[in-house]
Amino acid sequence: SVPGTKVELTVSCRNLLDMDTFSKSDPVVVLFVQVSGSSEWKEFGRTEVIDNTLNPDFVRKFVLDYYFEEKQNLRFDVLPGSHGALLGTQDFLGQAFVALGEVIGSQRGRLERPLTGVPGKRCGTILLLAEELSNCRDIVTMQLCANKLDKKDFFGKSDPFLVFYRSNEDGTFTICHKTEVVKNTLNPVWQPFTIPVRALCNGDYDRTVKIDVYDWDRDGSHDFIGEFATSYRELSRAQSQFTVYEVLNPRKKCKKKKYVNSGTVTLLSFSVESEFTFVDYIRGGTQLNFTVAIDFTASNGLPSQPTSLHYASPYQLSAYALALKAVGEIIQDYDSDKLFPAYGFGAKVPPDGKISHQFPLNNNVENPSCAGIEGVLESYLQSLRTVQLYGPTNFAPVINQVAGTAAQVTDGSQYHVLLIITDGVISDMLQTKEAIVTASSLPMSIIIVGVGPAEFEAMEELDGDEVRLSSRGRYAERDIVQFVPFRDYVDDSGNQVLSMARLAKDVLAEIPEQLLSYMKTRDIKPRQADPE
């Protein structure tokens, strides 16, 4: 995900266990983070100790890097602070396990969990509040012009351009923007340009922004016309009025008594927009809805044969089940009702042996939803016993079905993700491309996980990362397909732990961007969490 999405966790507890006989407990909360792909826990930090309370609201916060596509497991231990690092188990006040995604995915980023771990006792609860650190995600658009700049060129007038610098803590300057060159004029009007506020002033509105005016020369030895200084705060006043800056050349000023200036620069317009993030939408109540579709075609091999991709030994899940579990476990933290409609395609279905391209795995046409990923796995195994693997491999029906659901609510409150697990042999490529191009204007994404040894050229084409997908001359409005070959994630020794974390990571990495691109093109802003 975008590097540097930082989340701040605020911790409180309610109704803690009372351990002290004379006064109430003096609690401290220690946060442990699970090392990715292992069962090891590392201490991340601890709150301050608050004396004599069973309902502490801690001031010291935890700031964590957040990645949508990884399961980031956290463990909070509540301890009596007076005992420092010597933690005897008898003094333990309780603990809670939670994934960072669960906190962010819960309403308004608030989660309350019971504390457990002291046998036979109620330990109270822990409250977590997740806030994305603003880190100033605003983006500014401004336009400037100049008047009566000094003439620098012997033959024509000047060819002016502007260079913007932000000042650093240590007083040095870092270049952050250059305008285009306007040829042969002393009164240039530059094109409007857009720049992140972070780049302009690192979020500090009063920090100096220095602007140099140059005359462009073909040989790169641009002549300095003059400079002026401002700040983000000053620039932002131009929302209501023109601001005029005098361009000064210190060398000329020293030499010439009558020197006034080397021209003026006027800020014509200035506007600020917030860059919303995936977290903003999730916290604003956008629901993610996941649908699963599994390939039951004969090309996968008979499920009873060890060579089949659907074969499950007593010791190991099938390739299909592994892929489903890995991706599903991340996904379910963000799905509010944890109910997943799950379908199979390409099999002959009882009682009459009709070929179906969207049969519910739980055999319930009215309600194809399964409870959690475990429920999907159960129904999948059940279906393997009752249907006959057949063909052809048609993706379009199930894509169109999810698209139909997605089309019903397009205000940004619902977003759909279809997970297709397949051996990649596709029969209805043309119809599938048509279905994806149509779906690309809807609030949905498609994840295709390819299992087995096939060459997945067709799947790569659907992915559209290299070449934008098109059908009959229509191009997909946005890229909504992410394809991942499962074989890249299972190492030769069959070690799946690390690989499953990486698989889920790569599969889900594009979803936040795809959701944002939908919201942006529709100009949908995240709903503000209700004020308390």
Short mmCIF file of C-alpha atoms in Angstrom, two decimals:
data_model
loop_
_atom_site.label_atom_id
_atom_site.label_comp_id
_atom_site.label_asym_id
_atom_site.label_seq_id
_atom_site.Cartn_x
_atom_site.Cartn_y
_atom_site.Cartn_z
CA SER A 1 0.00 0.00 0.00
CA VAL A 2 1.08 3.59 -0.05
CA PRO A 3 4.20 3.71 2.09
CA GLY A 4 3.88 5.91 5.11
CA THR A 5 0.21 5.47 5.90
CA LYS A 6 0.69 5.92 9.61
CA VAL A 7 -2.02 5.06 12.09
CA GLU A 8 -2.12 6.34 15.63
CA LEU A 9 -3.72 4.08 18.23
CA THR A 10 -5.18 5.56 21.41
CA VAL A 11 -5.78 3.09 24.24
CA SER A 12 -8.23 3.11 27.14
CA CYS A 13 -9.43 0.38 29.49
CA ARG A 14 -12.69 -0.03 31.40
CA ASN A 15 -13.48 -2.00 34.57
CA LEU A 16 -10.03 -3.50 35.03
CA LEU A 17 -9.41 -6.25 37.53
CA ASP A 18 -8.67 -4.81 40.96
CA MET A 19 -5.45 -6.39 42.26
CA ASP A 20 -4.31 -3.99 44.97
CA THR A 21 -5.76 -4.49 48.35
CA PHE A 22 -5.16 -0.92 49.54
CA SER A 23 -5.64 1.12 46.38
CA LYS A 24 -6.80 0.46 42.84
CA SER A 25 -4.36 -1.02 40.27
CA ASP A 26 -1.75 1.17 38.54
CA PRO A 27 -2.15 -0.09 34.97
CA VAL A 28 0.16 0.12 31.97
CA VAL A 29 -0.54 -1.34 28.50
CA VAL A 30 2.25 -3.04 26.56
CA LEU A 31 1.78 -3.50 22.80
CA PHE A 32 3.37 -6.50 21.06
CA VAL A 33 3.43 -6.86 17.27
CA GLN A 34 3.55 -10.27 15.63
CA VAL A 35 6.51 -10.66 13.31
CA SER A 36 5.12 -11.19 9.79
CA GLY A 37 4.95 -14.85 8.84
CA SER A 38 6.01 -16.19 12.24
CA SER A 39 4.47 -16.84 15.63
CA GLU A 40 6.98 -14.60 17.41
CA TRP A 41 5.80 -11.45 19.26
CA LYS A 42 7.96 -8.36 19.63
CA GLU A 43 7.37 -5.59 22.12
CA PHE A 44 6.49 -2.42 20.18
CA GLY A 45 6.04 0.00 23.03
CA ARG A 46 4.13 0.77 26.22
CA THR A 47 1.84 3.46 27.52
CA GLU A 48 2.61 5.48 30.63
CA VAL A 49 1.52 4.07 34.01
CA ILE A 50 -1.62 5.67 35.41
CA ASP A 51 -1.90 5.41 39.17
CA ASN A 52 -4.85 4.13 41.08
CA THR A 53 -7.51 3.64 38.39
CA LEU A 54 -9.54 0.82 36.86
CA ASN A 55 -10.62 3.02 33.90
CA PRO A 56 -7.41 4.48 32.47
CA ASP A 57 -7.31 6.72 29.38
CA PHE A 58 -3.68 6.63 28.30
CA VAL A 59 -2.02 9.72 26.81
CA ARG A 60 0.94 8.01 25.18
CA LYS A 61 -0.11 6.68 21.78
CA PHE A 62 1.22 3.99 19.48
CA VAL A 63 2.04 5.05 15.90
CA LEU A 64 2.13 2.11 13.49
CA ASP A 65 2.74 1.77 9.75
CA TYR A 66 -0.42 0.36 8.23
CA TYR A 67 -0.63 -1.92 5.19
CA PHE A 68 -4.09 -2.92 3.94
CA GLU A 69 -2.81 -6.07 2.31
CA GLU A 70 -1.06 -7.55 5.35
CA LYS A 71 -2.57 -9.10 8.43
CA GLN A 72 -0.93 -7.08 11.21
CA ASN A 73 -1.58 -8.93 14.44
CA LEU A 74 -1.38 -6.94 17.68
CA ARG A 75 -1.39 -8.10 21.28
CA PHE A 76 -2.17 -5.76 24.15
CA ASP A 77 -1.09 -6.87 27.62
CA VAL A 78 -2.45 -4.94 30.59
CA LEU A 79 -0.08 -5.06 33.57
CA PRO A 80 0.21 -3.39 36.93
CA GLY A 81 2.82 -0.72 36.29
CA SER A 82 4.37 -0.62 39.74
CA HIS A 83 6.11 -3.91 39.02
CA GLY A 84 8.14 -2.64 36.09
CA ALA A 85 9.65 -5.32 33.92
CA LEU A 86 9.41 -8.14 36.45
CA LEU A 87 6.10 -9.48 35.30
CA GLY A 88 4.88 -12.26 37.53
CA THR A 89 1.87 -13.99 36.02
CA GLN A 90 -0.10 -13.52 39.22
CA ASP A 91 -0.12 -9.78 38.57
CA PHE A 92 -1.35 -9.99 34.98
CA LEU A 93 -4.52 -7.90 34.40
CA GLY A 94 -5.53 -9.42 31.04
CA GLN A 95 -4.75 -9.25 27.34
CA ALA A 96 -6.45 -8.83 23.97
CA PHE A 97 -5.49 -9.96 20.46
CA VAL A 98 -6.61 -7.87 17.50
CA ALA A 99 -5.60 -7.25 13.88
CA LEU A 100 -4.89 -3.61 13.01
CA GLY A 101 -7.29 -3.99 10.06
CA GLU A 102 -10.09 -4.85 12.48
CA VAL A 103 -9.64 -1.59 14.39
CA ILE A 104 -9.57 0.45 11.19
CA GLY A 105 -12.43 -1.54 9.70
CA SER A 106 -14.67 -1.07 12.74
CA GLN A 107 -17.10 1.78 12.92
CA ARG A 108 -15.44 5.21 13.18
CA GLY A 109 -12.16 3.36 13.84
CA ARG A 110 -13.23 2.43 17.38
CA LEU A 111 -13.07 -1.09 18.75
CA GLU A 112 -13.86 -2.44 22.20
CA ARG A 113 -12.59 -5.91 23.11
CA PRO A 114 -12.95 -7.94 26.30
CA LEU A 115 -9.66 -8.57 28.11
CA THR A 116 -9.02 -12.25 28.85
CA GLY A 117 -6.32 -14.40 30.34
CA VAL A 118 -7.04 -14.44 34.06
CA PRO A 119 -8.87 -17.76 34.66
CA GLY A 120 -12.31 -17.42 36.21
CA LYS A 121 -12.22 -13.61 36.35
CA ARG A 122 -13.80 -10.85 34.32
CA CYS A 123 -10.96 -8.58 33.28
CA GLY A 124 -12.93 -5.65 31.81
CA THR A 125 -12.38 -4.29 28.32
CA ILE A 126 -9.82 -2.46 26.21
CA LEU A 127 -10.88 0.36 23.86
CA LEU A 128 -8.82 1.17 20.78
CA LEU A 129 -9.19 4.22 18.57
CA ALA A 130 -7.33 4.29 15.24
CA GLU A 131 -6.63 7.59 13.53
CA GLU A 132 -4.71 8.01 10.35
CA LEU A 133 -2.11 10.71 10.94
CA SER A 134 -3.09 13.51 8.67
CA ASN A 135 0.45 14.02 7.53
CA CYS A 136 -1.22 16.77 5.57
CA ARG A 137 -2.61 15.07 2.50
CA ASP A 138 -3.85 18.32 0.97
CA ILE A 139 -3.00 19.20 -2.60
CA VAL A 140 -2.73 22.79 -3.77
CA THR A 141 -3.44 24.19 -7.23
CA MET A 142 -2.18 27.70 -7.97
CA GLN A 143 -1.54 30.02 -10.87
CA LEU A 144 0.88 32.94 -11.05
CA CYS A 145 1.72 35.68 -13.52
CA ALA A 146 4.39 38.42 -13.56
CA ASN A 147 4.62 42.01 -14.70
CA LYS A 148 7.47 44.21 -15.92
CA LEU A 149 10.25 41.71 -15.24
CA ASP A 150 13.80 42.85 -16.00
CA LYS A 151 14.86 42.37 -19.61
CA LYS A 152 17.83 39.99 -19.69
CA ASP A 153 18.20 38.99 -23.31
CA PHE A 154 20.13 41.17 -25.72
CA PHE A 155 17.82 40.48 -28.62
CA GLY A 156 14.32 39.61 -27.43
CA LYS A 157 12.66 40.07 -24.10
CA SER A 158 13.24 37.56 -21.26
CA ASP A 159 12.05 33.90 -21.19
CA PRO A 160 10.93 33.69 -17.55
CA PHE A 161 10.24 30.68 -15.33
CA LEU A 162 9.79 30.23 -11.55
CA VAL A 163 11.56 27.86 -9.15
CA PHE A 164 9.95 27.04 -5.78
CA TYR A 165 11.97 25.95 -2.73
CA ARG A 166 10.80 24.79 0.66
CA SER A 167 12.95 25.59 3.67
CA ASN A 168 14.25 22.79 5.87
CA GLU A 169 14.64 22.72 9.66
CA ASP A 170 18.32 23.64 9.31
CA GLY A 171 17.73 26.72 7.15
CA THR A 172 18.71 25.10 3.86
CA PHE A 173 16.38 25.07 0.85
CA THR A 174 15.10 22.13 -1.21
CA ILE A 175 13.72 22.64 -4.70
CA CYS A 176 10.12 21.46 -4.92
CA HIS A 177 8.69 22.84 -8.17
CA LYS A 178 9.64 24.48 -11.48
CA THR A 179 7.11 26.14 -13.76
CA GLU A 180 7.32 25.92 -17.53
CA VAL A 181 9.19 28.63 -19.46
CA VAL A 182 7.10 31.36 -21.13
CA LYS A 183 9.06 32.60 -24.13
CA ASN A 184 9.88 36.20 -25.03
CA THR A 185 7.80 38.25 -22.58
CA LEU A 186 8.27 40.44 -19.53
CA ASN A 187 4.64 39.79 -18.51
CA PRO A 188 4.32 36.00 -18.45
CA VAL A 189 1.23 34.06 -17.34
CA TRP A 190 2.20 30.55 -16.20
CA GLN A 191 -0.07 27.51 -16.41
CA PRO A 192 -1.81 26.49 -13.17
CA PHE A 193 0.07 23.68 -11.41
CA THR A 194 -0.65 21.23 -8.62
CA ILE A 195 1.64 20.32 -5.73
CA PRO A 196 1.16 18.41 -2.43
CA VAL A 197 1.23 20.70 0.61
CA ARG A 198 3.77 18.30 2.11
CA ALA A 199 6.17 19.07 -0.74
CA LEU A 200 5.68 22.79 -0.37
CA CYS A 201 6.10 23.15 3.40
CA ASN A 202 6.10 19.69 4.98
CA GLY A 203 2.80 20.51 6.64
CA ASP A 204 4.21 23.55 8.47
CA TYR A 205 2.08 26.46 7.23
CA ASP A 206 4.42 29.19 8.46
CA ARG A 207 7.64 27.80 7.05
CA THR A 208 9.32 29.97 4.41
CA VAL A 209 8.67 29.17 0.76
CA LYS A 210 11.29 30.83 -1.46
CA ILE A 211 10.60 31.57 -5.13
CA ASP A 212 13.29 32.49 -7.66
CA VAL A 213 12.54 34.08 -11.03
CA TYR A 214 14.92 33.12 -13.86
CA ASP A 215 15.39 33.96 -17.51
CA TRP A 216 15.80 30.72 -19.43
CA ASP A 217 18.86 30.30 -21.66
CA ARG A 218 19.31 27.49 -24.14
CA ASP A 219 22.80 26.65 -22.81
CA GLY A 220 21.47 26.11 -19.28
CA SER A 221 23.15 29.19 -17.79
CA HIS A 222 19.82 30.72 -16.78
CA ASP A 223 20.02 34.35 -15.64
CA PHE A 224 18.73 35.21 -12.19
CA ILE A 225 16.05 37.95 -12.39
CA GLY A 226 15.11 38.13 -8.71
CA GLU A 227 13.44 36.41 -5.78
CA PHE A 228 10.69 36.73 -3.19
CA ALA A 229 9.65 34.76 -0.11
CA THR A 230 6.26 33.75 1.23
CA SER A 231 4.68 30.93 3.25
CA TYR A 232 1.85 28.50 2.73
CA ARG A 233 -0.34 30.57 5.03
CA GLU A 234 0.31 33.74 3.05
CA LEU A 235 -0.24 31.99 -0.28
CA SER A 236 -3.55 30.59 0.96
CA ARG A 237 -4.92 34.09 1.52
CA ALA A 238 -5.10 34.39 -2.26
CA GLN A 239 -8.28 32.35 -2.07
CA SER A 240 -10.04 35.67 -1.49
CA GLN A 241 -7.75 38.29 -3.07
CA PHE A 242 -4.85 38.72 -5.50
CA THR A 243 -1.48 38.81 -3.75
CA VAL A 244 1.29 40.80 -5.39
CA TYR A 245 4.94 40.12 -4.58
CA GLU A 246 7.89 42.36 -5.44
CA VAL A 247 10.69 40.51 -7.20
CA LEU A 248 14.00 41.69 -5.75
CA ASN A 249 17.56 41.19 -6.96
CA PRO A 250 19.85 41.71 -3.92
CA ARG A 251 22.91 42.45 -6.11
CA LYS A 252 21.14 45.21 -8.02
CA LYS A 253 19.71 46.59 -4.82
CA CYS A 254 23.20 47.08 -3.41
CA LYS A 255 24.55 48.70 -6.53
CA LYS A 256 21.77 51.05 -7.59
CA LYS A 257 20.41 53.75 -5.35
CA LYS A 258 17.23 54.18 -7.37
CA TYR A 259 16.50 50.44 -7.65
CA VAL A 260 12.84 49.68 -6.88
CA ASN A 261 12.40 46.09 -8.00
CA SER A 262 12.89 43.68 -10.91
CA GLY A 263 9.16 43.34 -11.55
CA THR A 264 6.23 41.84 -9.65
CA VAL A 265 4.64 38.41 -9.43
CA THR A 266 0.91 38.07 -8.81
CA LEU A 267 -0.77 35.00 -7.38
CA LEU A 268 -3.93 34.74 -9.48
CA SER A 269 -5.57 31.74 -7.87
CA PHE A 270 -5.00 29.25 -5.10
CA SER A 271 -7.18 26.28 -4.12
CA VAL A 272 -6.75 23.31 -1.77
CA GLU A 273 -8.16 19.83 -2.15
CA SER A 274 -7.91 16.93 0.25
CA GLU A 275 -6.40 13.73 -1.12
CA PHE A 276 -8.61 11.08 0.42
CA THR A 277 -7.20 7.69 1.33
CA PHE A 278 -8.62 4.20 1.43
CA VAL A 279 -8.85 4.46 5.23
CA ASP A 280 -10.99 7.62 4.96
CA TYR A 281 -13.62 5.71 2.99
CA ILE A 282 -13.59 2.62 5.20
CA ARG A 283 -13.92 4.80 8.30
CA GLY A 284 -16.65 6.83 6.58
CA GLY A 285 -18.68 3.63 6.36
CA THR A 286 -17.93 2.23 2.89
CA GLN A 287 -18.66 -1.51 3.13
CA LEU A 288 -16.52 -4.03 1.27
CA ASN A 289 -18.47 -7.03 0.01
CA PHE A 290 -16.57 -10.09 -1.11
CA THR A 291 -17.88 -12.80 -3.42
CA VAL A 292 -15.96 -15.99 -4.15
CA ALA A 293 -16.12 -18.02 -7.39
CA ILE A 294 -14.30 -21.35 -7.74
CA ASP A 295 -13.41 -23.18 -10.95
CA PHE A 296 -15.00 -26.65 -11.07
CA THR A 297 -13.99 -27.55 -14.64
CA ALA A 298 -12.60 -30.90 -15.72
CA SER A 299 -9.21 -29.40 -16.65
CA ASN A 300 -8.44 -29.29 -12.90
CA GLY A 301 -8.28 -33.11 -12.78
CA LEU A 302 -10.47 -35.56 -10.83
CA PRO A 303 -10.61 -34.47 -7.16
CA SER A 304 -9.88 -38.05 -6.05
CA GLN A 305 -6.53 -38.08 -7.91
CA PRO A 306 -3.40 -36.68 -6.18
CA THR A 307 -2.51 -34.81 -9.40
CA SER A 308 -5.77 -32.83 -9.25
CA LEU A 309 -5.68 -29.20 -8.14
CA HIS A 310 -8.80 -30.00 -6.09
CA TYR A 311 -7.14 -32.98 -4.36
CA ALA A 312 -6.89 -32.66 -0.59
CA SER A 313 -4.77 -35.18 1.28
CA PRO A 314 -5.42 -35.87 4.96
CA TYR A 315 -2.32 -33.74 5.64
CA GLN A 316 -2.73 -30.86 3.28
CA LEU A 317 -5.38 -28.59 1.84
CA SER A 318 -5.81 -28.50 -1.94
CA ALA A 319 -4.27 -25.67 -3.94
CA TYR A 320 -7.76 -24.16 -4.23
CA ALA A 321 -8.43 -24.34 -0.49
CA LEU A 322 -5.01 -22.86 0.33
CA ALA A 323 -5.50 -19.90 -1.99
CA LEU A 324 -9.01 -19.31 -0.66
CA LYS A 325 -7.85 -19.38 2.96
CA ALA A 326 -4.84 -17.11 2.44
CA VAL A 327 -6.72 -14.34 0.68
CA GLY A 328 -9.95 -14.79 2.62
CA GLU A 329 -8.39 -14.34 6.03
CA ILE A 330 -7.23 -10.83 5.20
CA ILE A 331 -10.44 -9.95 3.44
CA GLN A 332 -12.74 -10.92 6.24
CA ASP A 333 -11.45 -8.20 8.58
CA TYR A 334 -12.98 -5.64 6.21
CA ASP A 335 -16.27 -7.37 5.43
CA SER A 336 -18.72 -6.12 8.02
CA ASP A 337 -21.18 -9.02 8.00
CA LYS A 338 -18.54 -11.68 7.30
CA LEU A 339 -21.02 -13.34 4.92
CA PHE A 340 -19.53 -14.37 1.59
CA PRO A 341 -21.69 -15.36 -1.38
CA ALA A 342 -19.74 -18.28 -2.89
CA TYR A 343 -20.24 -19.88 -6.29
CA GLY A 344 -18.77 -22.61 -8.42
CA PHE A 345 -18.62 -22.62 -12.21
CA GLY A 346 -18.16 -25.22 -14.97
CA ALA A 347 -19.71 -28.28 -13.31
CA LYS A 348 -22.73 -30.53 -13.85
CA VAL A 349 -24.96 -29.98 -10.86
CA PRO A 350 -27.42 -32.45 -9.29
CA PRO A 351 -30.18 -33.48 -9.44
CA ASP A 352 -30.47 -33.26 -13.26
CA GLY A 353 -26.80 -32.83 -14.22
CA LYS A 354 -27.25 -29.41 -15.86
CA ILE A 355 -24.04 -27.47 -16.55
CA SER A 356 -23.90 -24.36 -14.37
CA HIS A 357 -21.57 -21.37 -14.37
CA GLN A 358 -22.78 -19.91 -11.09
CA PHE A 359 -24.07 -22.56 -8.71
CA PRO A 360 -24.10 -21.68 -5.00
CA LEU A 361 -21.52 -23.77 -3.14
CA ASN A 362 -23.91 -24.13 -0.19
CA ASN A 363 -26.63 -25.39 -2.55
CA ASN A 364 -28.96 -22.57 -1.47
CA VAL A 365 -30.06 -20.53 -4.47
CA GLU A 366 -32.04 -18.08 -2.32
CA ASN A 367 -29.09 -17.33 -0.06
CA PRO A 368 -25.66 -18.32 -1.42
CA SER A 369 -23.82 -16.63 1.49
CA CYS A 370 -21.45 -18.66 3.67
CA ALA A 371 -20.46 -17.64 7.19
CA GLY A 372 -16.82 -16.58 7.15
CA ILE A 373 -14.02 -18.13 5.12
CA GLU A 374 -14.44 -21.34 7.14
CA GLY A 375 -18.02 -21.51 5.88
CA VAL A 376 -16.87 -21.06 2.28
CA LEU A 377 -14.27 -23.83 2.71
CA GLU A 378 -16.88 -26.20 4.15
CA SER A 379 -19.34 -25.58 1.30
CA TYR A 380 -16.52 -25.92 -1.25
CA LEU A 381 -15.55 -29.36 0.08
CA GLN A 382 -19.22 -30.36 0.20
CA SER A 383 -19.71 -29.32 -3.46
CA LEU A 384 -16.67 -31.31 -4.58
CA ARG A 385 -18.43 -34.44 -3.33
CA THR A 386 -21.74 -33.74 -5.10
CA VAL A 387 -21.04 -32.10 -8.48
CA GLN A 388 -19.32 -33.47 -11.56
CA LEU A 389 -16.35 -31.44 -12.87
CA TYR A 390 -17.07 -30.50 -16.47
CA GLY A 391 -16.78 -27.41 -18.68
CA PRO A 392 -16.47 -25.06 -20.46
CA THR A 393 -14.68 -22.47 -18.30
CA ASN A 394 -16.90 -19.39 -18.45
CA PHE A 395 -16.05 -16.36 -16.29
CA ALA A 396 -18.59 -13.91 -17.72
CA PRO A 397 -21.73 -15.20 -15.92
CA VAL A 398 -20.37 -14.74 -12.41
CA ILE A 399 -18.71 -11.38 -13.29
CA ASN A 400 -22.03 -10.14 -14.68
CA GLN A 401 -23.84 -11.38 -11.61
CA VAL A 402 -21.62 -9.41 -9.19
CA ALA A 403 -21.74 -6.42 -11.55
CA GLY A 404 -25.54 -6.55 -11.36
CA THR A 405 -25.36 -6.30 -7.57
CA ALA A 406 -22.71 -3.56 -7.70
CA ALA A 407 -24.86 -1.52 -10.10
CA GLN A 408 -27.66 -1.30 -7.53
CA VAL A 409 -25.72 0.95 -5.13
CA THR A 410 -23.25 3.34 -6.75
CA ASP A 411 -23.10 6.13 -4.14
CA GLY A 412 -19.82 4.84 -2.68
CA SER A 413 -21.35 3.18 0.39
CA GLN A 414 -20.83 -0.32 -1.08
CA TYR A 415 -17.81 -1.73 -2.93
CA HIS A 416 -17.66 -5.27 -4.29
CA VAL A 417 -14.68 -7.56 -4.74
CA LEU A 418 -15.01 -10.78 -6.72
CA LEU A 419 -12.36 -13.40 -6.02
CA ILE A 420 -12.07 -15.96 -8.84
CA ILE A 421 -9.86 -19.01 -8.23
CA THR A 422 -9.10 -20.85 -11.46
CA ASP A 423 -6.63 -23.02 -13.37
CA GLY A 424 -6.64 -20.29 -16.00
CA VAL A 425 -8.00 -22.23 -18.95
CA ILE A 426 -10.75 -19.88 -20.15
CA SER A 427 -13.37 -20.61 -22.83
CA ASP A 428 -15.31 -17.33 -23.05
CA MET A 429 -12.48 -14.79 -23.37
CA LEU A 430 -14.50 -12.39 -25.57
CA GLN A 431 -17.55 -12.38 -23.28
CA THR A 432 -15.31 -12.03 -20.23
CA LYS A 433 -13.52 -9.01 -21.68
CA GLU A 434 -16.88 -7.45 -22.50
CA ALA A 435 -18.10 -8.17 -18.93
CA ILE A 436 -14.96 -6.61 -17.37
CA VAL A 437 -15.10 -3.50 -19.55
CA THR A 438 -18.74 -3.01 -18.50
CA ALA A 439 -17.90 -3.67 -14.83
CA SER A 440 -15.03 -1.17 -14.89
CA SER A 441 -17.47 1.71 -14.40
CA LEU A 442 -19.00 0.08 -11.32
CA PRO A 443 -17.85 0.00 -7.67
CA MET A 444 -16.12 -3.35 -7.98
CA SER A 445 -12.77 -5.08 -8.37
CA ILE A 446 -11.90 -8.58 -9.56
CA ILE A 447 -9.08 -10.67 -8.13
CA ILE A 448 -8.04 -13.73 -10.12
CA VAL A 449 -5.83 -16.29 -8.40
CA GLY A 450 -4.40 -18.80 -10.87
CA VAL A 451 -3.64 -22.27 -9.47
CA GLY A 452 -1.68 -25.00 -11.20
CA PRO A 453 1.17 -25.06 -13.72
CA ALA A 454 -0.54 -23.47 -16.77
CA GLU A 455 0.82 -20.50 -18.70
CA PHE A 456 -1.58 -17.76 -17.74
CA GLU A 457 -1.31 -15.44 -20.78
CA ALA A 458 -5.07 -14.97 -20.97
CA MET A 459 -5.21 -14.00 -17.29
CA GLU A 460 -2.33 -11.55 -17.75
CA GLU A 461 -4.26 -9.93 -20.59
CA LEU A 462 -7.34 -9.55 -18.37
CA ASP A 463 -5.17 -7.99 -15.66
CA GLY A 464 -4.63 -5.01 -17.96
CA ASP A 465 -1.52 -3.71 -16.16
CA GLU A 466 0.55 -3.67 -19.34
CA VAL A 467 -2.17 -2.87 -21.88
CA ARG A 468 -5.54 -1.34 -20.91
CA LEU A 469 -8.24 -3.97 -21.49
CA SER A 470 -10.66 -3.34 -24.35
CA SER A 471 -13.63 -5.06 -25.92
CA ARG A 472 -15.05 -4.25 -29.36
CA GLY A 473 -13.31 -0.87 -29.37
CA ARG A 474 -14.48 0.08 -25.85
CA TYR A 475 -11.73 0.53 -23.29
CA ALA A 476 -12.06 -0.28 -19.59
CA GLU A 477 -12.71 2.94 -17.70
CA ARG A 478 -10.30 1.84 -14.96
CA ASP A 479 -8.13 -1.18 -14.23
CA ILE A 480 -10.22 -3.42 -11.97
CA VAL A 481 -8.52 -6.81 -12.41
CA GLN A 482 -5.58 -8.11 -10.40
CA PHE A 483 -4.12 -11.47 -11.43
CA VAL A 484 -1.74 -13.51 -9.26
CA PRO A 485 -0.28 -16.96 -10.09
CA PHE A 486 -0.46 -19.09 -6.96
CA ARG A 487 2.63 -21.18 -7.80
CA ASP A 488 4.90 -18.20 -7.15
CA TYR A 489 4.05 -18.41 -3.45
CA VAL A 490 4.60 -22.01 -2.47
CA ASP A 491 8.28 -22.75 -2.07
CA ASP A 492 9.79 -26.10 -3.00
CA SER A 493 9.82 -27.39 0.54
CA GLY A 494 6.08 -26.72 0.65
CA ASN A 495 6.58 -24.00 3.27
CA GLN A 496 3.41 -22.01 3.05
CA VAL A 497 3.46 -19.70 6.03
CA LEU A 498 5.61 -16.92 4.65
CA SER A 499 4.22 -17.44 1.19
CA MET A 500 0.59 -17.11 2.23
CA ALA A 501 1.27 -13.74 3.82
CA ARG A 502 3.00 -12.64 0.61
CA LEU A 503 0.23 -14.02 -1.59
CA ALA A 504 -2.45 -12.12 0.29
CA LYS A 505 -0.25 -9.02 0.14
CA ASP A 506 0.17 -9.11 -3.63
CA VAL A 507 -3.44 -10.06 -4.26
CA LEU A 508 -4.86 -7.19 -2.24
CA ALA A 509 -2.27 -4.50 -2.98
CA GLU A 510 -4.26 -2.94 -5.83
CA ILE A 511 -7.68 -2.84 -4.13
CA PRO A 512 -7.19 0.46 -2.24
CA GLU A 513 -6.08 2.22 -5.46
CA GLN A 514 -8.96 0.70 -7.43
CA LEU A 515 -11.49 1.80 -4.84
CA LEU A 516 -10.01 5.31 -4.80
CA SER A 517 -10.09 5.56 -8.59
CA TYR A 518 -13.82 4.73 -8.54
CA MET A 519 -14.56 7.33 -5.83
CA LYS A 520 -12.44 9.96 -7.52
CA THR A 521 -13.96 9.65 -10.98
CA ARG A 522 -17.43 9.84 -9.40
CA ASP A 523 -16.39 12.74 -7.13
CA ILE A 524 -17.56 10.80 -4.08
CA LYS A 525 -16.08 12.13 -0.84
CA PRO A 526 -15.82 9.91 2.24
CA ARG A 527 -18.68 10.44 4.65
CA GLN A 528 -17.38 12.16 7.75
CA ALA A 529 -17.57 9.99 10.83
CA ASP A 530 -20.33 11.42 13.02
CA PRO A 531 -18.90 13.73 15.63
CA GLU A 532 -19.10 12.28 19.10
#
